[in-house]
């Protein structure tokens, strides 16, 4: 792996279709919805590429008690958010893998193992990975996910990973690919396409 | 794939540019459906353009022509949910994907790997074969080189450097036609082709020149003067015979003879074709034959001249014809024949033999009608009269040749304008022109018909027309007629309906390897020179350039 990716957690549950990672809370290392991450697999010979589709923080007794108070002291809040017993959990959809031949947009041959390190993807890799768009189909096929939001956000982030002057072209190309995949449902297509342009 | 360098030699180096699109659908009879690559602007393409299709599987190359351009959408929903026209991103995403353009391409020729020249297609390229705009080199190879028998007629649209050459031997081998609305350039292109035929020596031509368009000095509506065939070939290869000496002289035409037809030379068959023009009923037309039998060679004079009243009276008394019929015939002939100065009592100038001799030594004859060209009946009468007799001479000559008792007559092309008057369904079955069109080249005589209303021509005759040169037509029936008997050409209708109003023509049939839209060659000094005309002491020619300059540098 070139550059130095930031570790965002470790795998707690997984299958070839995706994995769930957990970490101690820390706001600036929190994975972002729609972003790409990589988890070590096959003893470090490959990485599974995941697309973050869910981030959850489960409650515990202490948090519920604090929440019921009229006023929570600042230091209690900071303590509750940072030094939690229950970690932040994020779920990622497997959309490809990386091996000696580079990136592939298909399901990985093996899932990562438990406690494998998960890294955020550096912009260069994100650009490299999204230079092909087959993974859009994998997103669309995922059951029970906020697919449309996920698609739009991930493409928007991929665009942002690119130099300013290339973003427009990338979005157009991606938009066309989405249009090709969703040509039968124009209302849905139009929503996603609007999502591509939002919040720039 | 066998030897790709051979293909390269033929087609030039392999294309590396992006294809226009890929073949998605189609059939041999209906043509190919091609999806346009979204990177191409549909507006830059045009119906009539040439394309080359490279088979994905075999590498064979097909030549085709764009016959239609259409917009499509992957879903009919697009019509109900069009994107917001202000959202350019949405518009950009949609175009080329959900909304796309298709080309309809008629494949025309193919090059088998083992062949070195294009041949008609018997199959179509496979799915997803790539299609390219044809290069000048591709097109030039299809239409071959100009030589003695291949005559440069014009250039494909948008390809000024490429020549389309007519195979003249094939052109004269079967009857052919030049069609188009008035003012679209029929006479000009006909004159151009005739010059080519005359120069090639492949056939003599007999031109019934209704509007003084062919012989000597043609003026267009702006008063510009163009040279006639007699001027292009001053060495005697073209004779002008006039029917109207006074007008020809007034126009300053040079002519080689004057045609008069004697009353005694006219036969009922010559008048029959005029029946509708003179208003003769069927009964009256039938009676002409009876009168001819009874009155003999002088029948016209006897019908017109009171001095023969007694003989006419006798016929009436015989009861074989009723007074009303006879009177009507007399009245109708009286209103026409004496007004035609070239029709003379007694015997005429016996010019038929003379014309036949000229044609037979390879001289073309322009029959100039002068002011009589404005009288359709005069035109029909003379064309019919001469053609019947000359054709009879050809049949005779041909039969002698078949019995080894004489030489083959020289091929002859007879040019008639307003052809539907000679070939409409009510008369084509039994006129000389219908026969000539149908008997093909059996007697070495073919027609070149020039007409603005091809729908008026009998279907069977139309289907015998080997080469069709068609300028703009906008009447649906006429367009249909031009394509009758041409397989798969219906797609070319779109092309035809979109020709410029002038000097553009769709050529299809026998004399070209594939249908082609051309801008016809300019009929100008350069053309005269190409025909071998020596300009040096020709005062009517344009001034050499430079002389007009006020301040020559
Ligand atoms: N090849 C040509 N070269 C020069 N002018 C042409 C040519 N073709 C057509 N034209 C112009 O178009 C006009 C109409 O052509 P013409 O042959 O008389 O039409 P049509 O016989 O169909 O009524 C001509 O008078 C001439 O000005
Ligand atoms: Mg004309």
PDB file of N, CA, C and O in Angstrom, chain B residues 168-169 171-176 190 193-194 197 202-208 359 364-365 394 410-416 436 444-449:
ATOM      1  N   UNK B 168     -20.209   4.232 -68.578  1.00  0.00           N
ATOM      2  CA  UNK B 168     -21.025   4.603 -69.743  1.00  0.00           C
ATOM      3  C   UNK B 168     -21.472   3.390 -70.552  1.00  0.00           C
ATOM      4  O   UNK B 168     -22.574   3.380 -71.103  1.00  0.00           O
ATOM      5  N   UNK B 169     -20.611   2.389 -70.626  1.00  0.00           N
ATOM      6  CA  UNK B 169     -21.009   1.205 -71.394  1.00  0.00           C
ATOM      7  C   UNK B 169     -22.279   0.614 -70.794  1.00  0.00           C
ATOM      8  O   UNK B 169     -23.213   0.243 -71.506  1.00  0.00           O
ATOM      9  N   UNK B 171     -24.349   2.310 -68.922  1.00  0.00           N
ATOM     10  CA  UNK B 171     -25.390   3.330 -68.989  1.00  0.00           C
ATOM     11  C   UNK B 171     -26.186   3.216 -70.295  1.00  0.00           C
ATOM     12  O   UNK B 171     -27.401   3.313 -70.309  1.00  0.00           O
ATOM     13  N   UNK B 172     -25.476   3.014 -71.412  1.00  0.00           N
ATOM     14  CA  UNK B 172     -26.172   2.980 -72.704  1.00  0.00           C
ATOM     15  C   UNK B 172     -26.729   1.598 -73.023  1.00  0.00           C
ATOM     16  O   UNK B 172     -27.522   1.438 -73.941  1.00  0.00           O
ATOM     17  N   UNK B 173     -26.310   0.622 -72.244  1.00  0.00           N
ATOM     18  CA  UNK B 173     -26.720  -0.744 -72.511  1.00  0.00           C
ATOM     19  C   UNK B 173     -28.209  -0.969 -72.242  1.00  0.00           C
ATOM     20  O   UNK B 173     -28.860  -1.779 -72.871  1.00  0.00           O
ATOM     21  N   UNK B 174     -28.717  -0.241 -71.253  1.00  0.00           N
ATOM     22  CA  UNK B 174     -30.152  -0.337 -70.987  1.00  0.00           C
ATOM     23  C   UNK B 174     -30.730   1.072 -70.994  1.00  0.00           C
ATOM     24  O   UNK B 174     -30.006   2.052 -70.938  1.00  0.00           O
ATOM     25  N   UNK B 175     -32.060   1.159 -71.060  1.00  0.00           N
ATOM     26  CA  UNK B 175     -32.663   2.485 -71.031  1.00  0.00           C
ATOM     27  C   UNK B 175     -32.397   3.123 -69.677  1.00  0.00           C
ATOM     28  O   UNK B 175     -32.266   2.446 -68.670  1.00  0.00           O
ATOM     29  N   UNK B 176     -32.293   4.430 -69.680  1.00  0.00           N
ATOM     30  CA  UNK B 176     -32.023   5.113 -68.425  1.00  0.00           C
ATOM     31  C   UNK B 176     -32.912   6.358 -68.314  1.00  0.00           C
ATOM     32  O   UNK B 176     -33.596   6.731 -69.269  1.00  0.00           O
ATOM     33  N   UNK B 190     -28.323  15.968 -68.062  1.00  0.00           N
ATOM     34  CA  UNK B 190     -28.497  15.158 -69.272  1.00  0.00           C
ATOM     35  C   UNK B 190     -27.470  15.561 -70.324  1.00  0.00           C
ATOM     36  O   UNK B 190     -26.832  14.722 -70.953  1.00  0.00           O
ATOM     37  N   UNK B 193     -24.101  14.226 -69.376  1.00  0.00           N
ATOM     38  CA  UNK B 193     -23.954  12.784 -69.647  1.00  0.00           C
ATOM     39  C   UNK B 193     -23.834  12.544 -71.150  1.00  0.00           C
ATOM     40  O   UNK B 193     -23.011  11.741 -71.608  1.00  0.00           O
ATOM     41  N   UNK B 194     -24.645  13.272 -71.931  1.00  0.00           N
ATOM     42  CA  UNK B 194     -24.588  13.084 -73.383  1.00  0.00           C
ATOM     43  C   UNK B 194     -23.211  13.444 -73.912  1.00  0.00           C
ATOM     44  O   UNK B 194     -22.668  12.760 -74.785  1.00  0.00           O
ATOM     45  N   UNK B 197     -21.083  10.532 -73.352  1.00  0.00           N
ATOM     46  CA  UNK B 197     -21.356   9.424 -74.285  1.00  0.00           C
ATOM     47  C   UNK B 197     -20.762   9.735 -75.656  1.00  0.00           C
ATOM     48  O   UNK B 197     -20.120   8.895 -76.291  1.00  0.00           O
ATOM     49  N   UNK B 202     -19.241   5.477 -77.481  1.00  0.00           N
ATOM     50  CA  UNK B 202     -19.893   4.190 -77.197  1.00  0.00           C
ATOM     51  C   UNK B 202     -21.268   4.062 -77.844  1.00  0.00           C
ATOM     52  O   UNK B 202     -21.766   2.966 -78.017  1.00  0.00           O
ATOM     53  N   UNK B 203     -21.876   5.190 -78.156  1.00  0.00           N
ATOM     54  CA  UNK B 203     -23.196   5.137 -78.792  1.00  0.00           C
ATOM     55  C   UNK B 203     -23.434   6.456 -79.507  1.00  0.00           C
ATOM     56  O   UNK B 203     -22.855   7.481 -79.157  1.00  0.00           O
ATOM     57  N   UNK B 204     -24.277   6.402 -80.523  1.00  0.00           N
ATOM     58  CA  UNK B 204     -24.772   7.642 -81.111  1.00  0.00           C
ATOM     59  C   UNK B 204     -25.988   8.067 -80.294  1.00  0.00           C
ATOM     60  O   UNK B 204     -26.627   7.227 -79.661  1.00  0.00           O
ATOM     61  N   UNK B 205     -26.293   9.336 -80.324  1.00  0.00           N
ATOM     62  CA  UNK B 205     -27.484   9.757 -79.613  1.00  0.00           C
ATOM     63  C   UNK B 205     -28.396  10.536 -80.563  1.00  0.00           C
ATOM     64  O   UNK B 205     -27.920  11.242 -81.444  1.00  0.00           O
ATOM     65  N   UNK B 206     -29.674  10.333 -80.356  1.00  0.00           N
ATOM     66  CA  UNK B 206     -30.675  11.097 -81.106  1.00  0.00           C
ATOM     67  C   UNK B 206     -31.487  11.839 -80.062  1.00  0.00           C
ATOM     68  O   UNK B 206     -32.170  11.228 -79.234  1.00  0.00           O
ATOM     69  N   UNK B 207     -31.380  13.171 -80.096  1.00  0.00           N
ATOM     70  CA  UNK B 207     -31.922  13.963 -79.007  1.00  0.00           C
ATOM     71  C   UNK B 207     -33.107  14.785 -79.496  1.00  0.00           C
ATOM     72  O   UNK B 207     -32.960  15.623 -80.387  1.00  0.00           O
ATOM     73  N   UNK B 208     -34.265  14.522 -78.947  1.00  0.00           N
ATOM     74  CA  UNK B 208     -35.428  15.329 -79.277  1.00  0.00           C
ATOM     75  C   UNK B 208     -35.448  16.518 -78.323  1.00  0.00           C
ATOM     76  O   UNK B 208     -35.874  16.412 -77.179  1.00  0.00           O
ATOM     77  N   UNK B 359     -26.470   8.667 -87.685  1.00  0.00           N
ATOM     78  CA  UNK B 359     -26.385   7.901 -86.434  1.00  0.00           C
ATOM     79  C   UNK B 359     -25.492   6.687 -86.620  1.00  0.00           C
ATOM     80  O   UNK B 359     -24.724   6.310 -85.747  1.00  0.00           O
ATOM     81  N   UNK B 364     -23.985  12.062 -83.544  1.00  0.00           N
ATOM     82  CA  UNK B 364     -25.198  12.278 -82.761  1.00  0.00           C
ATOM     83  C   UNK B 364     -26.028  13.379 -83.410  1.00  0.00           C
ATOM     84  O   UNK B 364     -25.480  14.289 -84.028  1.00  0.00           O
ATOM     85  N   UNK B 365     -27.330  13.267 -83.258  1.00  0.00           N
ATOM     86  CA  UNK B 365     -28.211  14.230 -83.913  1.00  0.00           C
ATOM     87  C   UNK B 365     -29.098  14.907 -82.869  1.00  0.00           C
ATOM     88  O   UNK B 365     -29.777  14.229 -82.091  1.00  0.00           O
ATOM     89  N   UNK B 394     -33.166   0.074 -87.556  1.00  0.00           N
ATOM     90  CA  UNK B 394     -32.250  -0.658 -86.679  1.00  0.00           C
ATOM     91  C   UNK B 394     -32.616  -2.138 -86.637  1.00  0.00           C
ATOM     92  O   UNK B 394     -31.751  -3.001 -86.655  1.00  0.00           O
ATOM     93  N   UNK B 410     -24.743   0.622 -85.024  1.00  0.00           N
ATOM     94  CA  UNK B 410     -24.078   1.249 -83.888  1.00  0.00           C
ATOM     95  C   UNK B 410     -25.097   1.509 -82.761  1.00  0.00           C
ATOM     96  O   UNK B 410     -26.221   1.929 -83.044  1.00  0.00           O
ATOM     97  N   UNK B 411     -24.747   1.250 -81.530  1.00  0.00           N
ATOM     98  CA  UNK B 411     -25.704   1.490 -80.442  1.00  0.00           C
ATOM     99  C   UNK B 411     -26.250   2.921 -80.486  1.00  0.00           C
ATOM    100  O   UNK B 411     -25.513   3.855 -80.814  1.00  0.00           O
ATOM    101  N   UNK B 412     -27.529   3.033 -80.185  1.00  0.00           N
ATOM    102  CA  UNK B 412     -28.193   4.331 -80.260  1.00  0.00           C
ATOM    103  C   UNK B 412     -28.934   4.612 -78.960  1.00  0.00           C
ATOM    104  O   UNK B 412     -29.604   3.740 -78.411  1.00  0.00           O
ATOM    105  N   UNK B 413     -28.791   5.840 -78.496  1.00  0.00           N
ATOM    106  CA  UNK B 413     -29.559   6.285 -77.334  1.00  0.00           C
ATOM    107  C   UNK B 413     -30.512   7.386 -77.799  1.00  0.00           C
ATOM    108  O   UNK B 413     -30.059   8.385 -78.363  1.00  0.00           O
ATOM    109  N   UNK B 414     -31.781   7.177 -77.605  1.00  0.00           N
ATOM    110  CA  UNK B 414     -32.770   8.178 -78.001  1.00  0.00           C
ATOM    111  C   UNK B 414     -33.216   8.961 -76.769  1.00  0.00           C
ATOM    112  O   UNK B 414     -33.637   8.367 -75.770  1.00  0.00           O
ATOM    113  N   UNK B 415     -33.084  10.274 -76.838  1.00  0.00           N
ATOM    114  CA  UNK B 415     -33.390  11.109 -75.679  1.00  0.00           C
ATOM    115  C   UNK B 415     -34.745  11.783 -75.875  1.00  0.00           C
ATOM    116  O   UNK B 415     -34.941  12.524 -76.852  1.00  0.00           O
ATOM    117  N   UNK B 416     -35.668  11.506 -74.965  1.00  0.00           N
ATOM    118  CA  UNK B 416     -36.952  12.219 -75.039  1.00  0.00           C
ATOM    119  C   UNK B 416     -37.244  12.913 -73.708  1.00  0.00           C
ATOM    120  O   UNK B 416     -36.952  12.394 -72.638  1.00  0.00           O
ATOM    121  N   UNK B 436     -39.324  -0.107 -77.039  1.00  0.00           N
ATOM    122  CA  UNK B 436     -37.867   0.031 -76.900  1.00  0.00           C
ATOM    123  C   UNK B 436     -37.455  -0.198 -75.452  1.00  0.00           C
ATOM    124  O   UNK B 436     -36.493  -0.909 -75.167  1.00  0.00           O
ATOM    125  N   UNK B 444     -30.045  -2.824 -80.226  1.00  0.00           N
ATOM    126  CA  UNK B 444     -29.025  -1.783 -79.996  1.00  0.00           C
ATOM    127  C   UNK B 444     -29.609  -0.378 -79.817  1.00  0.00           C
ATOM    128  O   UNK B 444     -28.906   0.602 -79.999  1.00  0.00           O
ATOM    129  N   UNK B 445     -30.888  -0.291 -79.510  1.00  0.00           N
ATOM    130  CA  UNK B 445     -31.489   1.017 -79.284  1.00  0.00           C
ATOM    131  C   UNK B 445     -31.988   1.083 -77.837  1.00  0.00           C
ATOM    132  O   UNK B 445     -32.675   0.171 -77.381  1.00  0.00           O
ATOM    133  N   UNK B 446     -31.610   2.138 -77.128  1.00  0.00           N
ATOM    134  CA  UNK B 446     -32.151   2.332 -75.785  1.00  0.00           C
ATOM    135  C   UNK B 446     -32.638   3.779 -75.647  1.00  0.00           C
ATOM    136  O   UNK B 446     -32.331   4.622 -76.483  1.00  0.00           O
ATOM    137  N   UNK B 447     -33.394   4.023 -74.592  1.00  0.00           N
ATOM    138  CA  UNK B 447     -33.937   5.371 -74.363  1.00  0.00           C
ATOM    139  C   UNK B 447     -33.192   6.052 -73.218  1.00  0.00           C
ATOM    140  O   UNK B 447     -32.718   5.394 -72.293  1.00  0.00           O
ATOM    141  N   UNK B 448     -33.120   7.358 -73.315  1.00  0.00           N
ATOM    142  CA  UNK B 448     -32.759   8.161 -72.140  1.00  0.00           C
ATOM    143  C   UNK B 448     -33.941   9.090 -71.949  1.00  0.00           C
ATOM    144  O   UNK B 448     -34.174   9.998 -72.751  1.00  0.00           O
ATOM    145  N   UNK B 449     -34.728   8.808 -70.927  1.00  0.00           N
ATOM    146  CA  UNK B 449     -35.942   9.596 -70.760  1.00  0.00           C
ATOM    147  C   UNK B 449     -35.724  10.672 -69.694  1.00  0.00           C
ATOM    148  O   UNK B 449     -35.108  10.425 -68.670  1.00  0.00           O
TER     149      UNK B 449
END
